Amino acid sequence: MQEILIFKTSVNSKEEVELVGELFDMDNSIKKCSFDLDDPDRILRVECLNISPEFIEDLLEFEGIYCTNMEY
């Protein structure tokens, strides 16, 4: 089942957005992602299949990007 995960991040540049996109392109379970860099929390929205928020957090934190799941 497809779900939407929302994260607060430290992403603040197009280069970091592109890096995250490249990381996510390697995983077929991630269908789509988008950033709102105008939001103070630099929101990342991920549409995915059967992926835990911890997987996304660990993946980005390995690349030096702060990322924490936001419950909604």
mmCIF file of C-alpha atoms in Angstrom:
data_model
loop_
_atom_site.group_PDB
_atom_site.id
_atom_site.type_symbol
_atom_site.label_atom_id
_atom_site.label_comp_id
_atom_site.label_asym_id
_atom_site.label_seq_id
_atom_site.Cartn_x
_atom_site.Cartn_y
_atom_site.Cartn_z
ATOM 1 C CA MET A 1 0.000 0.000 0.000
ATOM 2 C CA GLN A 2 1.320 3.416 -0.941
ATOM 3 C CA GLU A 3 1.821 5.865 1.893
ATOM 4 C CA ILE A 4 3.043 9.416 2.380
ATOM 5 C CA LEU A 5 5.798 10.171 4.866
ATOM 6 C CA ILE A 6 6.632 13.725 5.987
ATOM 7 C CA PHE A 7 10.030 14.765 7.342
ATOM 8 C CA LYS A 8 11.721 17.822 8.782
ATOM 9 C CA THR A 9 15.177 18.154 7.183
ATOM 10 C CA SER A 10 18.297 20.295 7.038
ATOM 11 C CA VAL A 11 18.226 20.475 3.219
ATOM 12 C CA ASN A 12 18.711 24.053 2.040
ATOM 13 C CA SER A 13 20.110 23.917 -1.493
ATOM 14 C CA LYS A 14 19.252 22.584 -4.934
ATOM 15 C CA GLU A 15 22.373 20.422 -4.768
ATOM 16 C CA GLU A 16 21.098 18.664 -1.654
ATOM 17 C CA VAL A 17 17.645 18.239 -3.227
ATOM 18 C CA GLU A 18 19.308 16.622 -6.259
ATOM 19 C CA LEU A 19 21.410 14.349 -4.013
ATOM 20 C CA VAL A 20 18.291 13.143 -2.187
ATOM 21 C CA GLY A 21 16.544 12.582 -5.523
ATOM 22 C CA GLU A 22 19.466 10.484 -6.763
ATOM 23 C CA LEU A 23 19.438 8.408 -3.556
ATOM 24 C CA PHE A 24 15.702 7.828 -3.855
ATOM 25 C CA ASP A 25 15.955 6.934 -7.568
ATOM 26 C CA MET A 26 17.931 3.844 -6.526
ATOM 27 C CA ASP A 27 14.967 2.445 -4.584
ATOM 28 C CA ASN A 28 11.888 1.364 -6.551
ATOM 29 C CA SER A 29 9.788 1.505 -3.377
ATOM 30 C CA ILE A 30 10.091 5.309 -3.374
ATOM 31 C CA LYS A 31 7.645 6.602 -5.957
ATOM 32 C CA LYS A 32 7.942 10.364 -5.591
ATOM 33 C CA CYS A 33 9.478 12.987 -3.337
ATOM 34 C CA SER A 34 9.238 16.742 -3.019
ATOM 35 C CA PHE A 35 10.707 19.473 -0.829
ATOM 36 C CA ASP A 36 9.290 22.705 0.525
ATOM 37 C CA LEU A 37 12.427 24.745 1.102
ATOM 38 C CA ASP A 38 10.364 27.863 1.880
ATOM 39 C CA ASP A 39 9.048 26.182 5.035
ATOM 40 C CA PRO A 40 11.295 26.750 8.079
ATOM 41 C CA ASP A 41 11.357 22.959 8.624
ATOM 42 C CA ARG A 42 12.451 22.306 4.992
ATOM 43 C CA ILE A 43 9.753 19.688 4.597
ATOM 44 C CA LEU A 44 10.401 16.507 2.629
ATOM 45 C CA ARG A 45 7.332 14.600 1.418
ATOM 46 C CA VAL A 46 7.901 11.014 0.275
ATOM 47 C CA GLU A 47 5.364 8.798 -1.490
ATOM 48 C CA CYS A 48 6.496 5.202 -1.014
ATOM 49 C CA LEU A 49 5.594 1.542 -0.670
ATOM 50 C CA ASN A 50 6.435 -0.360 2.517
ATOM 51 C CA ILE A 51 9.304 1.827 3.729
ATOM 52 C CA SER A 52 9.717 2.808 7.355
ATOM 53 C CA PRO A 53 10.448 6.412 8.318
ATOM 54 C CA GLU A 54 13.626 5.134 9.991
ATOM 55 C CA PHE A 55 14.920 3.882 6.619
ATOM 56 C CA ILE A 56 14.594 7.378 5.125
ATOM 57 C CA GLU A 57 16.117 9.001 8.217
ATOM 58 C CA ASP A 58 19.099 6.626 8.191
ATOM 59 C CA LEU A 59 19.645 7.008 4.444
ATOM 60 C CA LEU A 60 19.771 10.800 4.603
ATOM 61 C CA GLU A 61 21.712 10.975 7.848
ATOM 62 C CA PHE A 62 24.382 8.730 6.275
ATOM 63 C CA GLU A 63 24.809 11.515 3.688
ATOM 64 C CA GLY A 64 25.066 14.167 6.426
ATOM 65 C CA ILE A 65 21.501 15.440 6.082
ATOM 66 C CA TYR A 66 19.428 15.847 9.235
ATOM 67 C CA CYS A 67 16.039 14.209 8.811
ATOM 68 C CA THR A 68 13.281 13.383 11.302
ATOM 69 C CA ASN A 69 9.822 11.980 10.737
ATOM 70 C CA MET A 70 6.917 14.306 11.465
ATOM 71 C CA GLU A 71 3.750 12.627 12.686
ATOM 72 C CA TYR A 72 0.568 13.966 11.149
#
